[in-house]
mmCIF file of C-alpha atoms in Angstrom:
data_model
loop_
_atom_site.group_PDB
_atom_site.id
_atom_site.type_symbol
_atom_site.label_atom_id
_atom_site.label_comp_id
_atom_site.label_asym_id
_atom_site.label_seq_id
_atom_site.Cartn_x
_atom_site.Cartn_y
_atom_site.Cartn_z
ATOM 1 C CA MET A 1 -45.462 19.765 -60.881
ATOM 2 C CA THR A 2 -48.662 18.328 -59.559
ATOM 3 C CA ALA A 3 -49.743 14.779 -58.928
ATOM 4 C CA PRO A 4 -53.069 13.592 -60.304
ATOM 5 C CA ALA A 5 -55.929 14.277 -57.903
ATOM 6 C CA SER A 6 -56.910 10.604 -58.110
ATOM 7 C CA LEU A 7 -53.869 9.431 -56.113
ATOM 8 C CA PRO A 8 -54.981 8.132 -52.709
ATOM 9 C CA THR A 9 -53.011 9.337 -49.671
ATOM 10 C CA ALA A 10 -51.537 5.838 -49.196
ATOM 11 C CA SER A 11 -49.825 6.076 -52.584
ATOM 12 C CA LEU A 12 -47.971 9.251 -51.610
ATOM 13 C CA CYS A 13 -44.476 9.102 -50.153
ATOM 14 C CA GLY A 14 -44.411 9.081 -46.369
ATOM 15 C CA ILE A 15 -41.254 11.225 -46.369
ATOM 16 C CA CYS A 16 -41.759 13.952 -48.980
ATOM 17 C CA GLY A 17 -45.424 13.560 -49.949
ATOM 18 C CA GLY A 18 -44.586 12.901 -53.608
ATOM 19 C CA GLY A 19 -46.373 10.444 -55.810
ATOM 20 C CA PRO A 20 -46.609 7.893 -57.102
ATOM 21 C CA ALA A 21 -45.262 5.769 -54.271
ATOM 22 C CA ALA A 22 -44.920 2.065 -53.559
ATOM 23 C CA PHE A 23 -44.838 0.195 -50.271
ATOM 24 C CA ALA A 24 -41.423 -1.261 -49.468
ATOM 25 C CA SER A 25 -39.592 -2.656 -46.464
ATOM 26 C CA PHE A 26 -35.794 -2.440 -46.130
ATOM 27 C CA ARG A 27 -33.716 -4.184 -43.443
ATOM 28 C CA ALA A 28 -30.344 -3.297 -41.963
ATOM 29 C CA VAL A 29 -28.429 -5.921 -39.987
ATOM 30 C CA ILE A 30 -25.773 -5.692 -37.276
ATOM 31 C CA VAL A 31 -23.881 -8.903 -36.527
ATOM 32 C CA ILE A 32 -21.669 -9.099 -33.432
ATOM 33 C CA LEU A 33 -19.935 -12.408 -32.638
ATOM 34 C CA ILE A 34 -22.825 -14.847 -32.092
ATOM 35 C CA GLY A 35 -25.793 -12.472 -32.157
ATOM 36 C CA PHE A 36 -27.459 -10.109 -34.546
ATOM 37 C CA SER A 37 -29.927 -7.270 -34.556
ATOM 38 C CA SER A 38 -31.976 -5.928 -37.431
ATOM 39 C CA GLN A 39 -33.738 -2.657 -38.098
ATOM 40 C CA THR A 40 -36.571 -2.390 -40.610
ATOM 41 C CA ARG A 41 -37.686 0.777 -42.362
ATOM 42 C CA ALA A 42 -41.016 0.200 -44.027
ATOM 43 C CA GLY A 43 -43.498 2.535 -45.602
ATOM 44 C CA TRP A 44 -44.700 4.242 -48.750
ATOM 45 C CA PHE A 45 -41.754 5.675 -50.691
ATOM 46 C CA CYS A 46 -41.441 7.657 -53.914
ATOM 47 C CA ARG A 47 -38.581 6.703 -56.233
ATOM 48 C CA ASP A 48 -36.000 9.131 -54.798
ATOM 49 C CA CYS A 49 -36.787 8.592 -51.104
ATOM 50 C CA GLY A 50 -37.018 4.807 -51.565
ATOM 51 C CA LEU A 51 -33.647 4.626 -53.307
ATOM 52 C CA THR A 52 -32.097 6.719 -50.533
ATOM 53 C CA ILE A 53 -33.478 4.488 -47.762
ATOM 54 C CA PHE A 54 -32.461 1.348 -49.691
ATOM 55 C CA ARG A 55 -28.889 2.601 -50.141
ATOM 56 C CA GLU A 56 -28.588 3.644 -46.490
ATOM 57 C CA GLN A 57 -29.788 0.242 -45.263
ATOM 58 C CA GLN A 58 -27.560 -1.688 -47.710
ATOM 59 C CA LYS A 59 -24.464 0.333 -46.802
ATOM 60 C CA PHE A 60 -25.134 -0.092 -43.091
ATOM 61 C CA SER A 61 -25.532 -3.858 -43.494
ATOM 62 C CA LEU A 62 -22.370 -4.099 -45.605
ATOM 63 C CA ALA A 63 -20.414 -2.283 -42.884
ATOM 64 C CA ALA A 64 -21.914 -3.887 -39.768
ATOM 65 C CA GLY A 65 -23.209 -7.261 -40.911
ATOM 66 C CA TRP A 66 -20.049 -9.368 -41.163
ATOM 67 C CA TRP A 67 -18.596 -9.336 -37.660
ATOM 68 C CA GLY A 68 -19.786 -12.695 -36.381
ATOM 69 C CA ILE A 69 -21.086 -16.165 -37.027
ATOM 70 C CA PRO A 70 -24.660 -15.277 -38.166
ATOM 71 C CA ALA A 71 -23.392 -13.328 -41.203
ATOM 72 C CA LEU A 72 -25.794 -15.387 -43.347
ATOM 73 C CA VAL A 73 -28.565 -13.142 -41.970
ATOM 74 C CA THR A 74 -26.806 -10.220 -43.661
ATOM 75 C CA MET A 75 -26.853 -11.979 -47.026
ATOM 76 C CA ILE A 76 -30.569 -12.677 -46.651
ATOM 77 C CA ALA A 77 -31.249 -9.020 -45.764
ATOM 78 C CA LEU A 78 -29.169 -7.765 -48.717
ATOM 79 C CA LEU A 79 -31.002 -10.025 -51.160
ATOM 80 C CA THR A 80 -34.415 -9.181 -49.705
ATOM 81 C CA ASN A 81 -33.661 -5.456 -49.972
ATOM 82 C CA ALA A 82 -32.529 -5.887 -53.581
ATOM 83 C CA ASN A 83 -35.840 -7.582 -54.351
ATOM 84 C CA GLU A 84 -37.843 -4.813 -52.641
ATOM 85 C CA VAL A 85 -36.063 -1.970 -54.448
ATOM 86 C CA ASP A 86 -37.258 -3.261 -57.825
ATOM 87 C CA LYS A 87 -40.728 -1.878 -57.021
ATOM 88 C CA ILE A 88 -39.185 1.498 -56.239
ATOM 89 C CA ARG A 89 -36.963 1.653 -59.323
ATOM 90 C CA ARG A 90 -39.963 1.186 -61.622
ATOM 91 C CA LEU A 91 -41.646 4.344 -60.333
ATOM 92 C CA PRO A 92 -41.436 7.581 -62.318
ATOM 93 C CA ALA A 93 -39.878 10.727 -60.833
ATOM 94 C CA PRO A 94 -41.894 11.998 -57.854
ATOM 95 C CA ARG A 95 -44.509 14.723 -58.342
ATOM 96 C CA HIS A 96 -46.073 16.740 -55.543
ATOM 97 C CA PRO A 97 -49.632 18.087 -55.267
ATOM 98 C CA ALA A 98 -49.844 21.896 -55.280
ATOM 99 C CA GLU A 99 -51.478 21.859 -51.854
ATOM 100 C CA PRO A 100 -49.864 19.715 -49.132
ATOM 101 C CA PRO A 101 -52.168 16.975 -47.833
ATOM 102 C CA ALA A 102 -53.245 17.046 -44.198
ATOM 103 C CA GLY A 103 -50.431 15.948 -41.918
ATOM 104 C CA ALA A 104 -47.668 16.642 -44.452
ATOM 105 C CA GLY A 105 -44.260 16.623 -42.802
ATOM 106 C CA THR A 106 -41.539 19.243 -42.887
ATOM 107 C CA ARG A 107 -39.895 17.591 -45.915
ATOM 108 C CA TYR A 108 -42.990 18.029 -48.074
ATOM 109 C CA GLY A 109 -41.954 18.663 -51.678
ATOM 110 C CA ARG A 110 -38.295 17.852 -51.036
ATOM 111 C CA PRO A 111 -37.470 14.176 -51.745
ATOM 112 C CA LEU A 112 -34.310 12.697 -50.287
ATOM 113 C CA ARG A 113 -31.281 12.623 -52.596
ATOM 114 C CA PRO A 114 -30.319 9.046 -53.486
ATOM 115 C CA GLY A 115 -26.562 9.724 -53.627
ATOM 116 C CA LYS A 116 -24.052 7.212 -54.978
ATOM 117 C CA PRO A 117 -25.097 3.668 -55.834
ATOM 118 C CA VAL A 118 -23.989 1.021 -53.340
ATOM 119 C CA PRO A 119 -21.232 -0.458 -55.585
ATOM 120 C CA HIS A 120 -19.645 3.018 -55.851
ATOM 121 C CA SER A 121 -19.441 3.389 -52.061
ATOM 122 C CA PRO A 122 -16.216 2.614 -50.166
ATOM 123 C CA VAL A 123 -18.194 0.425 -47.741
ATOM 124 C CA ILE A 124 -18.320 -2.303 -50.425
ATOM 125 C CA ALA A 125 -14.644 -3.004 -49.665
ATOM 126 C CA ILE A 126 -15.397 -4.363 -46.178
ATOM 127 C CA PRO A 127 -16.955 -7.727 -47.217
ATOM 128 C CA ILE A 128 -14.382 -8.107 -50.020
ATOM 129 C CA ILE A 129 -11.462 -7.614 -47.620
ATOM 130 C CA LEU A 130 -13.016 -9.922 -45.011
ATOM 131 C CA PHE A 131 -13.596 -12.628 -47.640
ATOM 132 C CA GLY A 132 -9.982 -12.278 -48.833
ATOM 133 C CA LEU A 133 -8.679 -12.589 -45.263
ATOM 134 C CA LEU A 134 -10.849 -15.646 -44.720
ATOM 135 C CA LEU A 135 -9.390 -17.273 -47.847
ATOM 136 C CA VAL A 136 -5.839 -16.538 -46.710
ATOM 137 C CA LEU A 137 -6.523 -17.888 -43.220
ATOM 138 C CA CYS A 138 -8.280 -21.020 -44.473
ATOM 139 C CA CYS A 139 -6.055 -21.830 -47.425
ATOM 140 C CA GLY A 140 -2.778 -20.494 -46.079
ATOM 141 C CA PRO A 141 -0.127 -18.614 -48.010
ATOM 142 C CA ARG A 142 -0.288 -21.129 -50.898
ATOM 143 C CA PHE A 143 -3.506 -19.417 -51.953
ATOM 144 C CA LEU A 144 -1.509 -16.289 -52.825
ATOM 145 C CA TYR A 145 0.803 -18.067 -55.307
#
């Protein structure tokens, strides 16, 4: 499969070289007690590579973003990522030019595999369990009846 020759280099995926691609920025957040740290992965992504990066960042934030007071930062990152992935989801399946462009990486022609959607991952249980424990601690055992 070949991409149209009219695609500029900027609209090719920075990971696999496929096109079309869209620019997106995905954040992952670590919250520990009273501090937090965030990591951003930004760039031009084809549909498959963008979905993979989105799911990795969301899963990481769901696992590491609830362990302290600034957990609100995690919610903001999750919502921002969900907004960014809409651009990626609208893209068609990636196509690759027959000849690799100059500077093509070792993954040229091999997009990342998106894997399971975030709701189908076991990591989704972490915020649910923490929220349930918070309800029990705040409301006491009467909440269970």
